[in-house]
Short mmCIF file of C-alpha atoms in Angstrom, two decimals:
data_model
loop_
_atom_site.label_atom_id
_atom_site.label_comp_id
_atom_site.label_asym_id
_atom_site.label_seq_id
_atom_site.Cartn_x
_atom_site.Cartn_y
_atom_site.Cartn_z
CA MET A 1 83.79 150.93 -40.22
CA GLN A 2 85.65 153.75 -38.53
CA THR A 3 85.06 152.37 -35.02
CA ASP A 4 86.93 149.15 -35.87
CA THR A 5 90.16 150.99 -36.48
CA LEU A 6 92.24 152.76 -33.88
CA GLU A 7 94.10 155.78 -35.21
CA LEU A 8 97.02 157.18 -33.25
CA ASP A 9 99.50 160.00 -33.59
CA ILE A 10 102.71 159.02 -31.82
CA TRP A 11 105.64 161.30 -31.05
CA ARG A 12 108.80 160.24 -32.90
CA GLY A 13 112.29 161.57 -32.25
CA GLY A 14 113.85 163.42 -29.35
CA ARG A 15 113.06 166.95 -28.21
CA ASP A 16 112.84 167.93 -31.87
CA GLY A 17 110.61 165.46 -33.56
CA ALA A 18 107.19 165.08 -35.08
CA PHE A 19 104.05 163.03 -34.76
CA GLN A 20 103.71 159.93 -36.90
CA ALA A 21 100.30 158.52 -37.75
CA PHE A 22 99.53 154.84 -37.14
CA GLU A 23 96.46 152.69 -37.63
CA LEU A 24 95.68 149.32 -36.11
CA PRO A 25 92.63 147.20 -35.33
CA LEU A 26 90.60 148.32 -32.32
CA ARG A 27 90.36 145.35 -29.96
CA GLU A 28 88.26 144.56 -26.93
CA SER A 29 89.85 145.61 -23.62
CA GLN A 30 92.89 146.87 -25.52
CA THR A 31 95.15 149.08 -23.39
CA ILE A 32 97.23 151.97 -24.69
CA LEU A 33 100.31 149.84 -23.95
CA ASP A 34 98.82 146.97 -25.99
CA ALA A 35 98.39 149.33 -28.91
CA VAL A 36 101.94 150.66 -28.70
CA THR A 37 103.35 147.14 -28.40
CA GLU A 38 101.32 145.95 -31.40
CA ILE A 39 102.60 148.85 -33.48
CA GLN A 40 106.17 148.12 -32.48
CA ARG A 41 105.88 144.40 -33.25
CA THR A 42 103.89 144.61 -36.48
CA GLN A 43 104.55 148.00 -38.05
CA ASP A 44 107.67 149.80 -36.85
CA ALA A 45 110.28 148.00 -34.75
CA SER A 46 112.15 151.25 -34.18
CA LEU A 47 109.39 152.70 -31.97
CA ALA A 48 110.93 153.30 -28.53
CA TYR A 49 108.88 153.05 -25.34
CA ARG A 50 109.30 151.56 -21.89
CA PHE A 51 107.40 148.94 -19.93
CA ALA A 52 108.05 145.98 -17.66
CA CYS A 53 105.27 144.45 -15.58
CA ARG A 54 102.11 145.29 -17.62
CA VAL A 55 99.99 145.10 -14.45
CA GLY A 56 100.38 148.49 -12.80
CA MET A 57 103.17 147.69 -10.39
CA CYS A 58 106.46 148.78 -11.90
CA GLY A 59 105.64 152.34 -12.90
CA SER A 60 107.63 152.36 -16.12
CA CYS A 61 105.01 152.71 -18.89
CA ALA A 62 103.67 156.21 -18.15
CA MET A 63 103.20 158.56 -21.10
CA MET A 64 101.01 161.45 -22.18
CA VAL A 65 97.72 160.29 -23.67
CA ASP A 66 95.86 163.16 -25.32
CA GLY A 67 97.81 165.55 -23.09
CA ILE A 68 97.12 163.68 -19.84
CA PRO A 69 99.82 161.65 -18.05
CA ARG A 70 98.62 158.07 -17.60
CA TRP A 71 99.89 154.58 -16.72
CA THR A 72 99.30 153.06 -20.13
CA CYS A 73 99.19 149.39 -19.05
CA ARG A 74 96.08 150.08 -16.99
CA THR A 75 94.46 152.56 -19.36
CA ARG A 76 92.02 151.02 -21.81
CA VAL A 77 91.62 152.67 -25.18
CA VAL A 78 87.81 152.65 -24.93
CA ASP A 79 87.95 154.53 -21.64
CA VAL A 80 89.96 157.47 -22.92
CA GLN A 81 89.21 157.66 -26.63
CA ARG A 82 86.63 160.22 -27.59
CA LYS A 83 84.39 158.43 -30.08
CA GLY A 84 86.07 158.06 -33.45
CA LYS A 85 88.84 160.52 -32.55
CA ARG A 86 92.55 159.96 -33.01
CA LEU A 87 94.63 159.30 -29.89
CA LYS A 88 97.75 161.36 -29.37
CA LEU A 89 100.66 159.70 -27.51
CA GLU A 90 103.63 161.73 -26.29
CA PRO A 91 106.53 161.15 -23.89
CA LEU A 92 105.99 162.32 -20.28
CA ARG A 93 106.13 166.06 -19.79
CA ASN A 94 108.83 167.74 -17.65
CA LEU A 95 111.50 165.13 -18.41
CA PRO A 96 114.02 165.09 -21.29
CA VAL A 97 113.01 162.83 -24.16
CA VAL A 98 115.42 160.02 -24.96
CA LYS A 99 113.57 158.82 -28.04
CA ASP A 100 109.92 158.59 -29.06
CA LEU A 101 107.92 157.72 -25.91
CA ALA A 102 110.88 157.06 -23.60
CA VAL A 103 112.06 159.81 -21.25
CA ASP A 104 115.22 160.16 -19.19
CA MET A 105 114.10 159.66 -15.56
CA ALA A 106 117.51 160.57 -14.03
CA ALA A 107 116.44 164.00 -12.76
CA PHE A 108 113.31 162.47 -11.25
CA PHE A 109 115.28 159.92 -9.21
CA ASP A 110 118.09 162.34 -8.36
CA LYS A 111 115.47 164.43 -6.61
CA TRP A 112 114.33 161.44 -4.52
CA ARG A 113 117.89 161.29 -3.25
CA ASP A 114 118.05 165.08 -2.76
CA ALA A 115 114.80 164.98 -0.75
CA LYS A 116 116.40 162.29 1.45
CA GLY A 117 113.79 159.86 0.21
CA TYR A 118 115.63 156.89 1.69
CA PHE A 119 115.75 155.26 5.12
CA GLU A 120 118.49 156.53 7.42
CA PRO A 121 119.26 153.85 10.02
CA GLY A 122 121.69 155.93 12.11
CA GLU A 123 125.18 155.13 13.37
CA SER A 124 124.54 151.95 15.31
CA PRO A 125 121.86 149.32 14.83
CA PRO A 126 119.09 149.32 17.45
CA ALA A 127 119.38 146.68 20.18
CA ASP A 128 115.90 145.33 19.55
CA PHE A 129 113.11 145.31 16.97
CA ALA A 130 111.31 148.60 16.69
CA VAL A 131 107.66 148.31 17.60
CA VAL A 132 105.46 150.39 15.33
CA PRO A 133 101.79 150.05 16.29
CA PRO A 134 99.72 149.83 13.07
CA ASP A 135 97.19 152.35 14.39
CA SER A 136 99.74 154.92 15.57
CA ARG A 137 99.43 158.39 14.01
CA GLU A 138 102.80 158.11 12.24
CA ARG A 139 102.17 154.65 10.84
CA ARG A 140 98.77 155.68 9.47
CA ALA A 141 100.22 158.84 7.92
CA ALA A 142 102.93 156.76 6.22
CA ASP A 143 100.41 154.15 5.06
CA VAL A 144 98.36 156.73 3.18
CA ALA A 145 101.36 157.76 1.07
CA ILE A 146 103.41 154.55 0.84
CA GLU A 147 102.02 152.87 -2.30
CA CYS A 148 103.91 155.05 -4.81
CA ILE A 149 105.23 153.09 -7.82
CA ASN A 150 107.64 155.82 -9.05
CA CYS A 151 105.87 156.18 -12.39
CA GLY A 152 106.60 159.92 -12.71
CA ILE A 153 103.02 160.85 -13.59
CA CYS A 154 102.75 163.39 -10.75
CA TYR A 155 106.11 164.88 -11.71
CA SER A 156 104.90 165.19 -15.26
CA ALA A 157 101.58 166.73 -14.20
CA CYS A 158 103.15 169.30 -11.86
CA ASP A 159 103.20 172.91 -13.10
CA VAL A 160 105.73 173.96 -10.46
CA VAL A 161 108.18 171.39 -11.89
CA SER A 162 107.58 172.85 -15.35
CA TRP A 163 108.67 176.34 -14.32
CA ASP A 164 111.26 175.55 -11.61
CA LYS A 165 113.74 172.90 -12.74
CA ASP A 166 115.13 172.62 -9.20
CA TYR A 167 111.78 171.88 -7.55
CA LEU A 168 111.96 168.46 -5.89
CA GLY A 169 108.52 167.49 -7.15
CA PRO A 170 105.54 165.62 -5.72
CA ALA A 171 106.92 162.06 -5.79
CA ALA A 172 110.18 162.80 -3.97
CA LEU A 173 108.41 164.94 -1.37
CA ASN A 174 105.73 162.30 -0.92
CA ARG A 175 108.39 159.67 -0.22
CA SER A 176 110.15 162.04 2.13
CA TRP A 177 106.88 162.46 4.05
CA THR A 178 106.54 158.70 4.54
CA LEU A 179 110.03 158.69 6.06
CA VAL A 180 109.31 161.70 8.27
CA ASN A 181 106.63 159.42 9.72
CA ASP A 182 109.01 156.48 10.13
CA VAL A 183 109.77 156.42 13.85
CA ARG A 184 112.85 154.21 13.27
CA ASP A 185 114.55 156.76 11.04
CA ARG A 186 117.55 158.65 12.46
CA GLY A 187 117.99 161.28 9.75
CA GLN A 188 114.99 163.50 10.38
CA THR A 189 116.75 166.83 10.83
CA SER A 190 118.74 166.57 7.63
CA ARG A 191 115.61 165.35 5.82
CA LEU A 192 113.56 168.34 6.98
CA GLU A 193 116.44 170.59 5.96
CA ALA A 194 116.53 168.94 2.55
CA VAL A 195 112.83 169.48 1.89
CA ALA A 196 112.58 172.98 3.40
CA THR A 197 114.88 174.68 0.88
CA ASP A 198 113.65 177.15 -1.74
CA SER A 199 113.18 174.20 -4.11
CA GLY A 200 111.36 172.09 -1.57
CA CYS A 201 107.88 171.69 -0.12
CA HIS A 202 107.24 175.40 0.35
CA SER A 203 107.33 175.94 -3.42
CA CYS A 204 104.21 173.79 -3.86
CA HIS A 205 101.23 175.85 -5.02
CA SER A 206 98.69 173.16 -4.11
CA HIS A 207 97.42 173.00 -7.70
CA MET A 208 96.81 169.32 -6.91
CA SER A 209 97.56 168.05 -10.42
CA CYS A 210 99.69 165.33 -8.81
CA THR A 211 96.73 164.21 -6.75
CA ALA A 212 94.33 164.42 -9.69
CA PHE A 213 96.45 162.19 -11.94
CA CYS A 214 98.14 159.77 -9.52
CA PRO A 215 97.13 156.30 -10.76
CA LYS A 216 97.46 154.94 -7.22
CA GLN A 217 95.06 157.57 -5.85
CA LEU A 218 97.70 158.98 -3.54
CA SER A 219 97.72 162.63 -2.56
CA PRO A 220 101.23 164.06 -2.75
CA THR A 221 99.62 167.45 -2.09
CA GLN A 222 98.58 166.23 1.34
CA SER A 223 102.04 164.81 2.00
CA ILE A 224 103.62 168.11 0.99
CA ALA A 225 101.22 169.95 3.31
CA GLY A 226 102.46 167.65 6.09
CA LEU A 227 106.06 168.54 5.25
CA LYS A 228 105.19 172.25 5.30
CA ARG A 229 103.76 171.83 8.81
CA GLU A 230 106.69 169.78 10.09
CA THR A 231 109.37 172.07 8.62
CA MET A 232 107.64 175.14 10.04
CA ARG A 233 107.42 173.46 13.46
CA ALA A 234 111.09 172.54 13.25
CA ALA A 235 111.97 176.12 12.30
CA LEU A 236 109.98 177.52 15.25
CA ARG A 237 111.72 175.04 17.59
CA GLY A 238 115.06 176.07 16.13
CA ALA A 239 115.72 172.46 15.07
CA ILE A 240 116.55 173.46 11.47
CA MET B 1 130.12 169.31 3.61
CA ASN B 2 129.95 172.93 2.50
CA ALA B 3 127.06 172.11 0.20
CA ALA B 4 125.26 170.39 3.06
CA ARG B 5 125.77 173.43 5.28
CA ASN B 6 124.50 175.71 2.51
CA ALA B 7 121.42 173.55 2.09
CA ALA B 8 120.83 173.60 5.83
CA SER B 9 121.15 177.38 6.01
CA ASN B 10 118.91 177.79 2.94
CA ALA B 11 116.34 175.52 4.61
CA ALA B 12 116.51 177.39 7.89
CA TRP B 13 116.01 180.67 6.07
CA THR B 14 113.26 179.45 3.79
CA ALA B 15 111.35 177.89 6.68
CA ARG B 16 111.66 181.07 8.74
CA LEU B 17 110.59 183.24 5.81
CA LEU B 18 107.53 181.03 5.49
CA VAL B 19 106.76 181.40 9.18
CA ALA B 20 107.11 185.17 8.85
CA GLN B 21 104.92 185.21 5.75
CA ARG B 22 102.18 183.16 7.44
CA ALA B 23 102.29 185.21 10.65
CA THR B 24 102.08 188.52 8.78
CA ALA B 25 99.28 187.12 6.60
CA PHE B 26 97.33 186.58 9.81
CA VAL B 27 97.84 190.23 10.78
CA LEU B 28 97.06 191.45 7.25
CA ALA B 29 93.80 189.51 7.06
CA PHE B 30 92.41 191.72 9.84
CA ALA B 31 94.30 194.88 8.89
CA VAL B 32 93.15 194.86 5.26
CA ALA B 33 89.53 194.29 6.31
CA ILE B 34 89.66 197.21 8.76
CA HIS B 35 91.46 199.36 6.18
CA LEU B 36 88.83 198.68 3.49
CA ALA B 37 85.96 199.22 5.93
CA THR B 38 87.50 202.56 6.92
CA ILE B 39 87.82 203.64 3.29
CA ILE B 40 84.23 202.67 2.53
CA TYR B 41 83.02 204.48 5.65
CA ALA B 42 84.97 207.62 4.76
CA VAL B 43 83.75 207.67 1.16
CA ARG B 44 80.13 206.80 1.85
CA ALA B 45 79.92 209.22 4.75
CA GLY B 46 81.08 211.90 2.31
CA LEU B 47 84.02 213.02 4.42
CA ASN B 48 86.41 215.48 2.79
CA ALA B 49 90.17 215.46 3.33
CA GLY B 50 89.97 217.98 6.14
CA GLU B 51 87.37 215.96 8.01
CA ILE B 52 89.41 212.75 7.61
CA LEU B 53 92.55 214.44 8.88
CA GLY B 54 90.52 215.85 11.76
CA ARG B 55 89.78 212.30 12.86
CA THR B 56 93.29 210.94 12.36
CA ARG B 57 95.35 213.83 13.71
CA GLY B 58 96.87 212.98 17.07
CA ASN B 59 95.04 209.65 17.12
CA ALA B 60 97.52 207.21 18.69
CA LEU B 61 95.30 204.21 17.98
CA PHE B 62 95.23 205.15 14.30
CA LEU B 63 99.02 205.50 14.20
CA ALA B 64 99.54 202.20 16.04
CA PHE B 65 97.16 200.35 13.72
CA TYR B 66 98.70 201.66 10.51
CA SER B 67 102.26 201.17 11.79
CA LEU B 68 101.45 197.53 12.48
CA PHE B 69 99.81 197.28 9.03
CA VAL B 70 102.86 198.78 7.33
CA VAL B 71 105.33 196.56 9.19
CA ALA B 72 103.31 193.43 8.36
CA ALA B 73 103.00 194.42 4.69
CA SER B 74 106.72 195.24 4.44
CA ILE B 75 107.59 191.76 5.69
CA HIS B 76 104.88 189.91 3.78
CA ALA B 77 105.14 191.44 0.32
CA PRO B 78 108.88 190.97 -0.38
CA ILE B 79 108.71 187.29 0.63
CA GLY B 80 105.95 186.66 -1.88
CA LEU B 81 107.67 188.81 -4.47
CA ARG B 82 110.87 186.79 -3.95
CA ASN B 83 108.98 183.58 -4.75
CA ILE B 84 107.45 185.14 -7.86
CA PHE B 85 110.85 186.32 -9.12
CA ARG B 86 112.31 182.86 -8.43
CA GLU B 87 109.57 181.11 -10.33
CA TRP B 88 108.82 183.47 -13.17
CA ALA B 89 112.13 185.21 -13.85
CA ASN B 90 114.48 182.48 -12.59
CA TRP B 91 116.17 185.16 -10.46
CA ARG B 92 118.10 183.45 -7.64
CA GLY B 93 120.80 184.05 -5.09
CA ARG B 94 122.22 186.98 -3.20
CA SER B 95 121.20 189.72 -5.65
CA LEU B 96 117.56 188.67 -5.30
CA ASN B 97 117.77 188.69 -1.51
CA ILE B 98 119.39 192.12 -1.46
CA ALA B 99 116.77 193.49 -3.85
CA MET B 100 113.96 192.10 -1.69
CA ILE B 101 115.48 193.61 1.46
CA ALA B 102 115.52 196.91 -0.43
CA VAL B 103 111.84 196.46 -1.34
CA ALA B 104 111.05 195.77 2.31
CA LEU B 105 112.89 198.91 3.47
CA ILE B 106 111.24 201.09 0.81
CA LEU B 107 107.78 199.81 1.74
CA LEU B 108 108.53 200.33 5.40
CA ALA B 109 109.86 203.88 4.93
CA LEU B 110 107.07 205.02 2.60
CA GLY B 111 104.35 203.40 4.69
CA LEU B 112 105.52 204.70 8.06
CA ARG B 113 106.08 208.15 6.55
CA ALA B 114 102.51 208.19 5.25
CA ALA B 115 101.03 206.92 8.52
CA PHE B 116 102.97 209.45 10.55
CA ALA B 117 102.14 212.28 8.14
CA VAL B 118 98.40 211.69 8.61
CA TYR B 119 98.86 211.39 12.37
CA ALA B 120 100.93 214.54 12.71
CA ALA B 121 99.22 216.59 9.98
#
């Protein structure tokens, strides 16, 4: 009756910790998040993890599942479990562990700020509504990259982040690229300067792990390539 | 404000280094191919050192080609090396930049010396 039981090894503790084994009934359409929640409610109330929406919108439940970063609310056990094998759950890579499966996302969001991943309206408000044609080049470029839910999976998957703690990372650079394509924005020069530093877009090795694991099927690699082009153009123009 | 200016100057430098690296890569793509083809030709044709020098001596085209090759390599290599040191040895800042300028000058001096030696032999 091995297939009726789900066996998991879950990381417990902070940076120094150990795996703890759990067992629970394998259920139909059970997600990884369902399993973790069931363990916390029926076996060990001290198990720490993070979630909010449970429907793939909020981006808070990401963790490593058998070494792969995944959004656990939309990951079904049957889709990722190799038949009869134990599942290994760990906190996201590349971020400090708070406890068990919860990581400290501060560095991740600080880098969004550092990459100027926010709208810059300029000194005075525009006199009229900005008209942005939906089929304009900039609008379409922004559309392709806009659906990020800030889950941190790309950041966790990125090898450059793992060896360069200052690297801004795929999510922040992806957001920055959407704003570079926002024709209303008035902070473009400082944004290009922010992403063209040694820790910015030019450090990307195009490994494409971010693109491979993004649950929203975005391609931060492509966004970063766009930033590389724009920053090089700006440098040739003497704008930065 | 100072931090912002530092970031801006870092960005300006990094972006220009990247432009220089890409531009020299373009030159090197052709130069390396010609260089390898020349080596293969010389070896397969069974030329000895004297015969090679006979072809290169006083050859302005040869000198111009290898000077361009050396200049491109001296710009290209230290920029890549700088990235590798940053990533793999966590070496940052002014000391790294000075060391890489030294690498560039050494490559340039050794390369031009070699190219000129074969030209003027």
